[in-house]
Structure formats: structure tokens, C-alpha cells
């Protein structure tokens, strides 16, 4: 049996250290919008030094709360990606550029909200009711206020009274309700996926299954006020995932057939906008261009951005780091293997900030041989997670046992990560009657080096307990169809905002969500009940008891193997003022309103 150090050497020999990149959206990872704010440690500038910073938590770019349908966006002819002009001292009008993930959703639109390229740009073009600040906390955005009553059974939302679309039309409650109906509509995403986006709105299920023409619990009070009944009661609804989904202009689609929605030109070019920046251009797989809306209605509510032009460049991590070193990129996420190099760059400042997300492996329990929790526990024991973190992730990251990683009041001190114990793993497989001829299929999505490293690590470690793992490599364009077919056993999962509130885990493990029912084949009635109880009150003491039990169940049943909690590392051009790092890599420009050139 190899010890931990020997396994690190094994990993190195297999060239798995070539990875360490920030995880690309669409690479088998799914990002959730979290459900409640938790204080995060302030980011600190990292002084230049030739040694790696101490281990903490590494961040990963990942898709948004619900997987996007895999309808392919037509490929555009290649064009040159713009290179940022190096600014002079007073270059206020010079553009800024930021790196975003190379993957994309089926359409460039909030209805197919996915991937770092969209998450970093769409909120500035199409505002949600709320937006996330750099600490991942929700703040009013298109809404001036949102209030859940004491019982958690209804919410009242008031819109900014001066809000208008860039074509001059007012933004009203009708736009919000129509957008919610699109989220719930089975003709947009399919019944299961759509329903999970609006669970909690009374009547959404009936609208989704076609037995109602409207979401009955939603009422328009006046042009700027909406009330909604919540079922089940949810005291935390107003800081849930639906709050920062972009609201769409209903009038743009007047007369358009609902079953042809994806064919509307607006779905790939949102030229009517509500936010401080207008959509200019999207060169597929290359860059998204935004220009400041000079007479944005929000200039008097917040402030006018100082940066007039923004390029979100879809770059792989090595290219992004090379460009920021040459002064051709303003802001970039930094992968672990580039930390030492970036710290030595004279033209950039390096930041580290605790992340709310995680990374791990998920099981497809639709296959009967993975239904026995002893099998899933065995694979967890078979992985030396600390050796993997240190070797593949360059020491960045913090061990975690479940997706409930914060706030502190929610953490069960008795639930800890399983230790590396291959002999225990073998014994559990024997006890479970594991068929030694059974081969596992690992779904490897995309070609990202870090993602591939983690697939190969899983394969290597399981070979030590005589379990064969085949890697099935697919592109991100077919990720969701592959999920639907289910012809695999294990995949990679990462990102999210789990540490913000424990209720976020419900979006994956509640039996009525797409992930649990459709893809994982996982259901636990007790978990369903606990997740309902956990949002029925906002009293931390009452909620702690609920989520302590949730952690015990998740740790015991192992629907996912958690590798580590993440940390985000950023590099910003020293000439950029106002940059504040975000707790997730998916929103490079979270502080964009404050940016300017020095």
C-alpha cells in the first residue's frame, strides 16, 4: 500500500500537475446561485514572493444554477480577438478586458444562464431583481426592495420606479412575471429542468405541467409591485437563486410563438437592455463586447460607471496569464500552477479571497450497482483527498465533508471528511457484494487540463482497490444530453456558493430537483423534509439543528465525494483602480461599477 507521499509522486509521474487551471464552465461543473449571505473574509493583496501562499480554498468557474439545454449555438467564423490598448495615466475612455471561461450556454441569454462568460457580463446588460456584491451577498438591483413576511409564506417585490429599457419602454411588473413564466415553462427547458428554477412559487408546478395558464401564486399589484405566495414557506426566498436571473423585456417578444422562443434573434443578441452596459457584440468562443449606456436610468440611483468599454475575453488560463503579463488583459483568474509566476509580475497585483464553492465527484445512482451506500463510501475511502489537493491543486483548498460549508453556525463539528483508507474501501466493497468485473465509466467533459487531471486521479486511486475506471470524453456541447442518457457512473462537480447558506444544497439533493431526480437518481424523504424545515425560519439556532442532521445524512450516504472547498485567486493590472475580487471566479467583473484607470 502506498503512503500519501508516494501517491503524490505517482500523480506527478503521470503528469497530472499540468493542470491546476481555473475550472472551465461546462466542464462537468454546475454553479448554483446561493440562498443566503454569509460574511466572507476580506480579500488581501498578496505581496510578491517566490513561494506559494499557504493553502486555503481555490475557486472554480462553473455553470449556473441549473444546467442549460445543449442546443448548439451556431459557430461564428474566427475573427481576431481585440487586444487591449495599454492605458495612459488619464485613459478613462480606454477599454478594460477581463478573462472569462471558454465555455458557453446554448444561447447568450438569462434563460440559458450558464458559464463564466455569461455570469460575468449578462447582469450588467439585463439586470436581475438583485445582484451579488463582491462578497456574494445579494443587494437590490432592478428591485428597490423585496420583503418576505414573518411566516415565510409570501414575498413582496417593488421595482425601481424610474427603471426603463434602453429602447425607452418602462420596466414593469409584467416583465418580471413574464420572465418567471418563461423559467417555469416546459417549452423552454423541458419540464423537470424548468420546474426546479421556480420551485417555491405557489402554482409554478401546475403551470409547468400544463394544468394552469398562469403561476397562480403570483399577483401584479401595480406596475412596480408584485406579490407571490411561497409553497413551501421559505423565509430565505428573497436571497435565493431566482433573484439575480436577468429580467427580459416582454414587449420585444410580443406576437412571437412561444414554442419558437429559442429562434428569436434576441436570444443571442440582447440589444434591448436594462443595465449600465449595452450589448455590442459576441464573437462566439472569443469575446463579448459591452459599451456603457451613457444615459442609463440607474446613474441617479447608483452611479455611472467610469469605464466606457468592456471586453470579456474567452481565454484558456495559460493564454490569460500570458496576456495579463504583457498588459493586454486587465483582470484574470489565476490557476494554482501560475501563482508563483504571477506573484513575480511587476505590473499586476495578486489577490486571494475565500470562495463559497467546492469541487468533488458525483455519482449516477440510476445504476443499481451504485445504489448501495457502502460502495459509494468505499470509493470515498479509496481517495487520498489531501494528496490530491496538494499535488493537483498546489495546496490551495480546505478539506470539507459535505456541501454545507458555512456559515459557522451551520457546521456540524462531528461530520468530517473520510480519511484515506484503501483497506477499509476494499472491505466495504466485499461487504456490499461488489462485482469485481464491473467497470465504472467516468464522464470527462471537455479538454481542460485540471479537469482531466482529476479524472485521471480518480481512475488511478480506484485501480488501487481493483476497480477499473474507463474515461468517456465528451465536449461541453453534449454535456446535458449525456446527463440525460446516463451512460456513465461518475462525473466532476464544482463551483457554487454553498458556504453562503446551507439551504443551497437543497437545489441538488431535494428529490424534486433536476439533479436528484433526473440525473443522480437519488432520493431521501427525510432530506426533503429537512430542507423544507431549514427555510421555514431564519433563526440560526433552529436552523442549525436541521442542517446538522442534513450533514450527517449527506456524509453517510455520499451522493457526492467532496474533495475540497475552494479559494479564488485574482490578478489585476496595477493601473486599474476600484478592483475588488469576487468570492467566485465566475464573475470577473463583480466590482465593475467601481473600476477606472489610475
Coordinates of C-alpha atoms in Angstrom, one line a residue:
X1 CA 0.0 0.0 0.0
X2 CA 1.4 3.4 -1.0
X3 CA 1.5 6.2 1.6
X4 CA 0.4 9.7 0.9
X5 CA 3.8 10.9 -0.3
X6 CA 4.2 8.0 -2.7
X7 CA 0.8 8.8 -4.2
X8 CA 1.8 12.4 -4.7
X9 CA 4.8 11.1 -6.6
X10 CA 2.6 8.8 -8.6
X11 CA 0.4 11.7 -9.6
X12 CA 3.4 13.7 -10.6
X13 CA 4.8 10.9 -12.7
X14 CA 1.5 10.7 -14.6
X15 CA 1.9 14.4 -15.5
X16 CA -1.2 15.4 -13.6
X17 CA 0.4 18.6 -12.4
X18 CA 0.0 20.1 -15.8
X19 CA -3.5 21.1 -14.7
X20 CA -4.4 23.4 -11.8
X21 CA -6.3 25.6 -14.1
X22 CA -9.4 27.5 -13.1
X23 CA -12.2 25.1 -13.9
X24 CA -13.9 25.9 -17.1
X25 CA -17.7 26.3 -17.2
X26 CA -19.3 23.5 -19.0
X27 CA -16.6 21.1 -17.9
X28 CA -18.9 18.8 -15.9
X29 CA -19.4 21.5 -13.3
X30 CA -22.6 23.3 -12.3
X31 CA -22.8 26.5 -10.4
X32 CA -25.7 27.3 -8.1
X33 CA -26.8 30.7 -7.0
X34 CA -26.7 30.6 -3.3
X35 CA -29.6 31.3 -0.9
X36 CA -28.4 33.4 2.0
X37 CA -25.5 35.8 2.7
X38 CA -22.6 34.9 5.0
X39 CA -19.7 37.1 5.9
X40 CA -16.6 36.4 3.9
X41 CA -13.1 37.3 4.9
X42 CA -11.9 40.4 3.2
X43 CA -9.5 40.0 0.3
X44 CA -5.9 40.9 0.9
X45 CA -3.3 41.8 -1.6
X46 CA -0.6 39.1 -1.7
X47 CA 2.9 40.5 -1.7
X48 CA 5.2 39.4 -4.4
X49 CA 7.1 36.4 -3.3
X50 CA 8.7 33.4 -5.0
X51 CA 6.9 30.8 -2.8
X52 CA 3.3 29.6 -3.0
X53 CA 0.9 31.2 -0.4
X54 CA -0.4 28.9 2.3
X55 CA -3.2 26.5 1.4
X56 CA -6.8 27.7 1.7
X57 CA -9.6 27.3 -0.8
X58 CA -9.4 27.5 -4.6
X59 CA -12.2 28.8 -6.8
X60 CA -13.6 27.3 -10.0
X61 CA -15.6 28.7 -12.8
X62 CA -18.7 26.7 -13.3
X63 CA -22.1 26.8 -14.9
X64 CA -25.1 28.4 -13.2
X65 CA -27.8 27.0 -11.0
X66 CA -29.5 24.8 -13.5
X67 CA -27.8 23.1 -16.4
X68 CA -28.5 24.7 -19.8
X69 CA -30.1 22.7 -22.6
X70 CA -27.5 21.5 -25.1
X71 CA -28.8 23.2 -28.2
X72 CA -25.8 24.3 -30.0
X73 CA -25.1 27.9 -30.8
X74 CA -24.0 28.3 -34.4
X75 CA -20.3 28.7 -34.7
X76 CA -19.1 32.0 -35.9
X77 CA -16.2 32.5 -38.3
X78 CA -13.0 33.2 -36.4
X79 CA -12.1 36.8 -36.0
X80 CA -9.2 38.4 -34.3
X81 CA -9.8 38.9 -30.5
X82 CA -9.2 42.5 -29.6
X83 CA -6.0 43.3 -27.7
X84 CA -6.4 45.9 -25.1
X85 CA -4.6 49.2 -25.7
X86 CA -2.2 49.9 -22.8
X87 CA -3.7 52.9 -21.0
X88 CA -2.0 56.1 -20.3
X89 CA -2.3 57.9 -17.0
X90 CA -5.6 59.6 -17.8
X91 CA -7.1 57.0 -20.1
X92 CA -10.6 56.9 -18.7
X93 CA -12.1 56.1 -22.1
X94 CA -9.7 53.2 -22.7
X95 CA -11.4 49.8 -22.6
X96 CA -10.9 47.2 -19.9
X97 CA -10.7 43.5 -20.6
X98 CA -11.3 40.5 -18.4
X99 CA -10.8 36.8 -18.9
X100 CA -13.9 34.6 -18.7
X101 CA -14.4 30.9 -19.3
X102 CA -14.1 29.4 -22.7
X103 CA -17.5 27.5 -22.5
X104 CA -20.9 29.0 -23.2
X105 CA -24.6 28.2 -22.9
X106 CA -26.9 27.3 -25.7
X107 CA -27.8 31.0 -26.1
X108 CA -26.5 34.2 -24.8
X109 CA -29.5 35.0 -22.6
X110 CA -30.6 34.6 -19.0
X111 CA -33.0 31.8 -19.9
X112 CA -29.9 29.7 -20.7
X113 CA -27.8 31.2 -17.9
X114 CA -24.6 29.3 -17.8
X115 CA -20.9 29.7 -17.6
X116 CA -18.5 32.4 -16.5
X117 CA -18.7 34.2 -19.8
X118 CA -22.4 34.9 -19.2
X119 CA -22.3 35.3 -15.4
X120 CA -19.6 38.0 -15.8
X121 CA -21.5 40.0 -18.4
X122 CA -25.2 39.5 -18.5
X123 CA -26.0 41.1 -15.1
X124 CA -24.6 44.3 -16.5
X125 CA -26.8 44.1 -19.6
X126 CA -30.0 42.5 -18.2
X127 CA -30.5 43.3 -14.6
X128 CA -31.9 40.8 -12.1
X129 CA -34.1 41.9 -9.2
X130 CA -30.9 41.7 -7.1
X131 CA -27.2 41.4 -7.8
X132 CA -24.4 39.9 -5.9
X133 CA -21.7 42.1 -4.4
X134 CA -18.1 41.0 -4.2
X135 CA -18.8 39.0 -1.0
X136 CA -21.5 37.1 -2.8
X137 CA -24.3 38.8 -0.9
X138 CA -27.5 39.9 -2.6
X139 CA -28.3 43.6 -2.9
X140 CA -31.3 45.3 -4.6
X141 CA -30.7 45.9 -8.3
X142 CA -33.7 46.1 -10.5
X143 CA -35.9 45.8 -7.4
X144 CA -35.9 48.7 -4.9
X145 CA -36.9 46.3 -2.2
X146 CA -38.1 42.7 -1.5
X147 CA -39.6 41.5 1.7
X148 CA -40.7 38.1 2.9
X149 CA -43.3 38.1 5.6
X150 CA -42.6 36.7 9.0
X151 CA -44.2 33.3 8.2
X152 CA -42.2 32.9 5.1
X153 CA -45.4 32.3 3.1
X154 CA -45.3 35.4 0.8
X155 CA -42.9 37.9 -0.7
X156 CA -43.5 41.5 -1.9
X157 CA -41.2 42.9 -4.6
X158 CA -41.1 46.6 -5.5
X159 CA -39.3 47.7 -8.7
X160 CA -37.2 50.8 -9.2
X161 CA -39.8 53.4 -10.2
X162 CA -37.6 55.0 -12.8
X163 CA -36.4 51.8 -14.5
X164 CA -36.7 51.7 -18.2
X165 CA -35.4 49.6 -21.1
X166 CA -32.8 51.0 -23.5
X167 CA -35.5 51.5 -26.2
X168 CA -37.3 53.8 -23.8
X169 CA -40.1 51.5 -22.7
X170 CA -40.7 51.3 -18.9
X171 CA -39.7 48.2 -17.0
X172 CA -42.8 46.9 -15.2
X173 CA -44.1 44.0 -13.1
X174 CA -45.4 42.4 -16.3
X175 CA -41.8 41.9 -17.4
X176 CA -40.9 40.1 -14.2
X177 CA -44.0 37.8 -14.2
X178 CA -43.4 37.0 -17.9
X179 CA -39.8 36.1 -17.2
X180 CA -40.8 33.9 -14.3
X181 CA -43.3 32.1 -16.5
X182 CA -40.6 31.5 -19.1
X183 CA -38.4 30.0 -16.4
X184 CA -41.2 27.7 -15.4
X185 CA -42.3 26.9 -19.0
X186 CA -41.7 23.3 -20.1
X187 CA -41.4 24.5 -23.7
X188 CA -38.2 26.5 -22.8
X189 CA -36.2 24.0 -20.8
X190 CA -38.3 20.8 -20.5
X191 CA -40.5 20.0 -17.5
X192 CA -38.0 18.8 -14.9
X193 CA -35.3 21.4 -15.5
X194 CA -37.7 24.3 -15.8
X195 CA -39.7 23.4 -12.7
X196 CA -36.6 23.4 -10.4
X197 CA -35.9 27.0 -11.3
X198 CA -39.0 28.4 -9.7
X199 CA -39.7 25.9 -7.0
X200 CA -41.2 27.8 -4.1
X201 CA -43.6 29.9 -6.2
X202 CA -47.1 28.6 -5.5
X203 CA -48.7 27.4 -8.7
X204 CA -45.4 27.0 -10.6
X205 CA -45.8 23.3 -10.7
X206 CA -49.3 23.5 -12.2
X207 CA -48.0 26.0 -14.8
X208 CA -45.1 23.7 -15.6
X209 CA -47.3 20.6 -16.1
X210 CA -49.8 22.4 -18.2
X211 CA -52.8 22.3 -15.8
X212 CA -52.7 26.1 -15.3
X213 CA -52.2 29.0 -17.7
X214 CA -50.5 31.2 -15.1
X215 CA -48.5 30.9 -11.9
X216 CA -51.4 31.3 -9.6
X217 CA -49.5 32.4 -6.6
X218 CA -48.0 35.5 -8.4
X219 CA -50.1 38.7 -8.4
X220 CA -49.3 42.0 -10.1
X221 CA -50.4 44.8 -7.6
X222 CA -49.4 47.7 -9.8
X223 CA -46.8 48.4 -12.5
X224 CA -44.0 48.3 -9.9
X225 CA -45.2 45.9 -7.3
X226 CA -45.5 42.1 -7.3
X227 CA -46.6 39.7 -4.5
X228 CA -46.1 36.0 -4.6
X229 CA -47.2 33.1 -2.4
X230 CA -44.4 30.7 -1.4
X231 CA -45.0 27.0 -1.2
X232 CA -43.4 25.6 0.8
X233 CA -42.8 28.6 3.1
X234 CA -39.3 29.9 2.7
X235 CA -38.1 32.7 4.9
X236 CA -34.9 33.0 2.7
X237 CA -36.6 33.1 -0.7
X238 CA -35.6 36.7 -1.3
X239 CA -32.0 35.8 -1.4
X240 CA -32.3 32.7 -3.5
X241 CA -31.2 31.9 -7.0
X242 CA -34.1 33.5 -8.8
X243 CA -33.2 37.0 -7.6
X244 CA -30.2 37.6 -9.9
X245 CA -31.6 36.0 -13.0
X246 CA -31.9 38.7 -15.7
X247 CA -35.4 40.1 -16.3
X248 CA -36.4 40.1 -20.0
X249 CA -38.3 42.7 -22.0
X250 CA -41.8 41.3 -22.6
X251 CA -42.6 43.8 -25.4
X252 CA -39.7 42.6 -27.5
X253 CA -41.4 39.2 -27.9
X254 CA -45.0 40.4 -28.5
X255 CA -46.6 38.1 -31.1
X256 CA -43.7 35.7 -31.2
X257 CA -44.7 32.0 -30.9
X258 CA -43.9 30.6 -27.5
X259 CA -42.6 27.3 -28.9
X260 CA -40.2 29.2 -31.2
X261 CA -38.7 31.3 -28.4
X262 CA -35.2 30.0 -28.9
X263 CA -35.3 31.1 -32.6
X264 CA -35.8 34.8 -31.7
X265 CA -32.7 36.9 -32.6
X266 CA -32.8 38.5 -29.1
X267 CA -31.8 35.2 -27.5
X268 CA -28.3 35.6 -28.9
X269 CA -28.1 39.3 -29.1
X270 CA -29.9 41.1 -26.2
X271 CA -29.9 44.6 -27.8
X272 CA -32.7 45.9 -25.6
X273 CA -31.1 46.2 -22.2
X274 CA -31.8 47.5 -18.7
X275 CA -28.3 47.6 -17.1
X276 CA -25.4 50.1 -17.2
X277 CA -23.9 48.5 -20.2
X278 CA -25.3 47.7 -23.6
X279 CA -24.7 44.6 -25.6
X280 CA -22.4 45.3 -28.6
X281 CA -21.2 42.1 -30.0
X282 CA -20.5 38.4 -29.2
X283 CA -17.8 36.8 -31.3
X284 CA -18.6 33.2 -30.4
X285 CA -15.9 31.5 -28.3
X286 CA -13.7 34.6 -28.5
X287 CA -15.1 37.7 -26.7
X288 CA -18.2 39.6 -25.6
X289 CA -18.2 43.3 -26.1
X290 CA -20.2 45.8 -23.9
X291 CA -20.4 49.6 -24.1
X292 CA -21.6 51.9 -21.4
X293 CA -25.2 53.2 -21.6
X294 CA -24.4 56.8 -21.0
X295 CA -27.9 57.8 -20.1
X296 CA -28.7 54.7 -18.1
X297 CA -31.6 55.3 -15.8
X298 CA -29.6 53.9 -12.9
X299 CA -27.0 56.7 -13.0
X300 CA -29.1 58.6 -10.5
X301 CA -29.8 55.6 -8.3
X302 CA -26.3 54.2 -8.1
X303 CA -23.6 55.9 -10.2
X304 CA -22.4 56.0 -13.7
X305 CA -19.6 53.5 -14.5
X306 CA -16.3 55.2 -15.3
X307 CA -15.2 52.5 -17.8
X308 CA -16.9 53.1 -21.2
X309 CA -16.0 49.8 -22.9
X310 CA -15.5 46.3 -21.7
X311 CA -14.3 43.1 -23.4
X312 CA -14.9 39.8 -21.8
X313 CA -12.4 37.5 -23.5
X314 CA -12.9 33.8 -23.5
X315 CA -9.4 32.6 -22.8
X316 CA -7.9 29.4 -21.5
X317 CA -5.9 30.0 -18.3
X318 CA -2.4 29.9 -19.9
X319 CA -3.4 32.4 -22.5
X320 CA -5.0 34.7 -20.0
X321 CA -1.9 34.7 -17.8
X322 CA 0.4 35.4 -20.7
X323 CA -1.9 38.3 -21.8
X324 CA -2.0 39.9 -18.4
X325 CA 1.7 39.7 -18.1
X326 CA 2.0 41.6 -21.4
X327 CA -0.5 44.2 -20.3
X328 CA -3.1 43.0 -22.9
X329 CA -5.6 41.9 -20.2
X330 CA -6.8 43.9 -17.2
X331 CA -8.2 41.2 -14.9
X332 CA -7.8 37.4 -14.8
X333 CA -8.4 34.5 -12.5
X334 CA -5.2 32.7 -11.6
X335 CA -4.8 28.9 -11.6
X336 CA -2.7 27.3 -8.9
X337 CA 0.2 26.4 -11.2
X338 CA 0.6 30.0 -12.2
X339 CA 0.7 31.5 -8.7
X340 CA 4.5 31.7 -8.5
X341 CA 4.8 33.3 -11.9
X342 CA 2.1 35.9 -11.3
X343 CA 3.5 36.9 -7.9
X344 CA 6.7 37.9 -9.7
X345 CA 5.0 40.1 -12.3
X346 CA 5.8 43.8 -11.7
X347 CA 2.7 45.0 -13.5
X348 CA 0.0 43.2 -11.6
X349 CA -1.4 42.8 -8.1
X350 CA -2.4 39.4 -6.8
X351 CA -5.5 38.8 -4.6
X352 CA -6.7 35.8 -2.7
X353 CA -10.3 35.6 -1.4
X354 CA -12.1 32.7 0.3
X355 CA -14.6 31.1 -2.0
X356 CA -18.1 29.9 -1.4
X357 CA -17.7 26.9 -3.7
X358 CA -16.4 23.3 -3.7
X359 CA -15.2 20.6 -6.0
X360 CA -15.8 16.9 -6.0
X361 CA -17.3 13.9 -7.8
X362 CA -20.9 12.9 -8.2
X363 CA -22.5 9.5 -8.7
X364 CA -25.1 8.4 -11.2
X365 CA -27.2 6.2 -8.9
X366 CA -29.6 5.4 -11.7
X367 CA -27.3 2.4 -12.0
X368 CA -28.2 -0.2 -9.4
X369 CA -24.6 -1.1 -8.6
X370 CA -24.1 2.4 -7.2
X371 CA -27.3 2.3 -5.1
X372 CA -25.6 0.7 -2.1
X373 CA -24.1 3.5 0.1
X374 CA -21.3 1.1 1.1
X375 CA -20.0 1.2 -2.4
X376 CA -20.0 5.0 -2.5
X377 CA -18.4 5.1 0.9
X378 CA -15.7 2.7 -0.4
X379 CA -14.7 5.0 -3.2
X380 CA -14.5 7.9 -0.8
X381 CA -12.2 5.9 1.5
X382 CA -10.1 5.0 -1.6
X383 CA -9.2 8.6 -2.4
X384 CA -6.3 10.3 -0.7
X385 CA -8.0 13.7 -0.9
X386 CA -5.3 15.6 0.8
X387 CA -2.6 14.2 -1.5
X388 CA -4.8 15.1 -4.5
X389 CA -5.3 18.7 -3.2
X390 CA -1.6 19.2 -2.6
X391 CA -0.4 17.7 -5.8
X392 CA -3.1 18.7 -8.3
X393 CA -4.3 21.9 -6.7
X394 CA -0.9 23.2 -5.5
X395 CA -2.0 23.2 -1.8
X396 CA -4.9 25.5 -2.4
X397 CA -8.2 24.4 -0.8
X398 CA -9.6 23.4 2.5
X399 CA -11.0 19.9 3.3
X400 CA -14.8 19.6 3.6
X401 CA -17.1 16.7 4.2
X402 CA -20.3 18.0 2.6
X403 CA -21.6 20.9 0.6
X404 CA -22.7 22.6 3.8
X405 CA -19.6 24.6 4.4
X406 CA -20.9 27.7 6.2
X407 CA -21.8 29.9 7.9
X408 CA -20.1 28.7 11.0
X409 CA -23.4 28.2 12.9
X410 CA -24.4 25.6 10.4
X411 CA -21.3 23.4 10.6
X412 CA -21.7 20.1 12.4
X413 CA -18.4 19.5 14.2
X414 CA -18.9 15.8 14.2
X415 CA -19.0 15.5 10.4
X416 CA -15.5 15.2 9.0
X417 CA -14.0 14.1 5.7
X418 CA -13.3 10.4 5.4
X419 CA -9.7 9.5 5.8
X420 CA -7.7 7.8 3.2
X421 CA -8.1 4.1 4.0
X422 CA -7.9 1.7 0.9
X423 CA -8.1 -1.4 3.1
X424 CA -11.4 -0.1 4.6
X425 CA -12.5 0.6 1.0
X426 CA -11.8 -3.0 -0.1
X427 CA -13.7 -4.4 3.0
X428 CA -16.8 -2.2 2.2
X429 CA -16.8 -3.4 -1.4
X430 CA -16.7 -7.0 -0.2
X431 CA -19.4 -6.4 2.3
X432 CA -21.6 -4.8 -0.3
X433 CA -21.1 -7.8 -2.7
X434 CA -19.4 -5.6 -5.3
X435 CA -18.9 -7.4 -8.7
X436 CA -15.1 -7.3 -9.3
X437 CA -15.7 -7.4 -13.1
X438 CA -17.8 -4.3 -13.0
X439 CA -16.2 -1.3 -14.8
X440 CA -17.0 2.2 -14.0
X441 CA -17.4 4.9 -16.6
X442 CA -16.2 8.4 -15.7
X443 CA -17.8 11.2 -17.8
X444 CA -14.9 13.6 -18.7
X445 CA -16.3 16.8 -20.1
X446 CA -14.0 19.0 -22.2
X447 CA -10.3 19.1 -22.5
X448 CA -9.3 21.4 -19.6
X449 CA -6.1 20.1 -18.1
X450 CA -7.1 20.4 -14.5
X451 CA -10.5 18.7 -15.1
X452 CA -8.6 15.9 -16.9
X453 CA -6.2 15.6 -14.0
X454 CA -9.0 15.0 -11.6
X455 CA -10.5 12.3 -13.8
X456 CA -7.2 10.5 -14.1
X457 CA -6.6 10.8 -10.3
X458 CA -10.0 9.1 -9.7
X459 CA -9.1 6.4 -12.2
X460 CA -5.7 5.8 -10.5
X461 CA -6.8 5.6 -7.0
X462 CA -9.7 3.2 -7.7
X463 CA -7.3 1.0 -9.5
X464 CA -5.5 0.5 -6.2
X465 CA -8.7 -1.2 -4.8
X466 CA -9.1 -3.2 -8.0
X467 CA -11.9 -1.2 -9.5
X468 CA -11.4 -0.4 -13.2
X469 CA -12.5 3.1 -14.4
X470 CA -12.8 4.0 -18.1
X471 CA -12.8 7.6 -19.1
X472 CA -15.5 8.7 -21.5
X473 CA -14.5 12.1 -23.0
X474 CA -17.2 14.4 -24.5
X475 CA -17.5 18.0 -25.4
X476 CA -19.4 20.5 -23.3
X477 CA -21.9 20.9 -26.1
X478 CA -23.3 17.4 -25.4
X479 CA -22.9 17.5 -21.6
X480 CA -26.6 17.7 -20.9
X481 CA -27.6 15.1 -23.4
X482 CA -25.0 12.8 -21.8
X483 CA -26.5 13.5 -18.4
X484 CA -29.9 12.6 -19.8
X485 CA -28.7 9.4 -21.3
X486 CA -27.0 8.4 -18.1
X487 CA -24.4 6.1 -19.8
X488 CA -21.8 6.9 -17.2
X489 CA -21.2 6.4 -13.4
X490 CA -19.2 9.3 -12.1
X491 CA -18.6 12.9 -13.1
X492 CA -16.9 16.1 -11.8
X493 CA -19.0 18.7 -9.9
X494 CA -17.7 22.1 -8.8
X495 CA -18.2 25.8 -8.1
X496 CA -21.4 27.0 -6.5
X497 CA -21.9 29.3 -3.5
X498 CA -22.6 26.6 -0.8
X499 CA -20.8 28.3 2.0
X500 CA -23.2 31.3 1.9
X501 CA -26.1 29.3 3.3
X502 CA -26.8 25.6 4.0
X503 CA -30.2 25.8 2.1
X504 CA -28.3 26.0 -1.2
X505 CA -27.6 22.3 -1.1
X506 CA -31.4 21.6 -1.5
X507 CA -31.1 22.5 -5.2
X508 CA -29.1 19.4 -5.7
X509 CA -30.3 16.9 -3.2
X510 CA -34.0 17.5 -2.9
X511 CA -35.8 14.7 -4.7
X512 CA -37.9 17.1 -6.8
X513 CA -34.9 18.9 -8.4
X514 CA -33.4 18.0 -11.8
X515 CA -30.1 16.9 -10.3
X516 CA -31.5 14.5 -7.8
X517 CA -34.4 13.1 -9.7
X518 CA -33.3 13.3 -13.3
X519 CA -29.5 12.7 -13.2
X520 CA -28.4 11.4 -9.9
X521 CA -31.2 9.0 -9.3
X522 CA -31.1 10.0 -5.6
X523 CA -33.9 10.5 -3.2
X524 CA -34.2 10.6 0.6
X525 CA -37.6 11.6 2.0
X526 CA -36.0 12.7 5.3
X527 CA -33.7 15.1 3.5
X528 CA -36.7 16.5 1.6
X529 CA -38.4 17.2 4.9
X530 CA -35.3 18.7 6.5
X531 CA -34.7 21.0 3.6
X532 CA -38.3 22.4 4.0
X533 CA -37.7 22.9 7.7
X534 CA -34.4 24.7 7.1
X535 CA -36.0 27.6 5.2
X536 CA -39.2 27.8 7.3
X537 CA -37.4 30.2 9.7
X538 CA -34.4 32.5 9.6
X539 CA -33.5 31.7 13.2
X540 CA -29.9 30.3 13.1
X541 CA -30.4 28.3 16.3
X542 CA -33.4 26.5 14.9
X543 CA -31.9 26.0 11.5
X544 CA -28.6 24.6 12.9
X545 CA -30.3 21.5 14.3
X546 CA -31.9 20.9 10.9
X547 CA -28.7 21.2 9.0
X548 CA -26.6 19.2 11.4
X549 CA -28.8 16.3 10.6
X550 CA -28.6 17.1 6.8
X551 CA -24.8 16.9 7.0
X552 CA -25.0 13.6 8.8
X553 CA -27.2 12.1 6.1
X554 CA -25.1 13.5 3.2
X555 CA -21.9 12.3 4.8
X556 CA -23.3 8.8 5.4
X557 CA -25.0 8.4 2.0
X558 CA -22.2 10.1 0.0
X559 CA -24.2 11.2 -3.1
X560 CA -21.1 13.3 -3.8
X561 CA -17.4 12.9 -2.8
X562 CA -16.2 16.3 -1.7
X563 CA -12.5 17.0 -2.4
X564 CA -12.1 20.5 -1.0
X565 CA -13.6 23.9 -0.5
X566 CA -12.4 26.4 -3.0
X567 CA -10.4 29.6 -2.9
X568 CA -10.3 32.3 -5.6
X569 CA -7.1 34.0 -6.7
X570 CA -7.1 37.0 -9.0
X571 CA -4.6 39.1 -10.8
X572 CA -5.4 42.7 -11.7
X573 CA -3.4 45.3 -13.6
X574 CA -1.8 47.7 -11.1
X575 CA -3.1 50.6 -13.2
X576 CA -6.7 49.6 -12.5
X577 CA -8.4 51.4 -9.6
X578 CA -11.5 50.1 -7.8
X579 CA -11.0 46.4 -8.4
X580 CA -12.4 44.2 -5.6
X581 CA -12.1 40.5 -6.0
X582 CA -15.2 38.3 -6.1
X583 CA -15.6 35.2 -4.0
X584 CA -16.2 33.1 -7.1
X585 CA -14.3 33.0 -10.4
X586 CA -17.5 33.2 -12.4
X587 CA -18.0 36.9 -12.1
X588 CA -14.7 38.5 -13.0
X589 CA -16.2 42.0 -13.1
X590 CA -18.3 41.9 -9.9
X591 CA -16.9 45.3 -8.9
X592 CA -17.1 46.8 -12.4
X593 CA -19.1 49.9 -11.4
X594 CA -16.1 51.0 -9.4
X595 CA -13.4 50.4 -12.0
X596 CA -11.3 53.2 -13.5
X597 CA -7.9 53.7 -14.8
X598 CA -5.4 55.4 -12.4

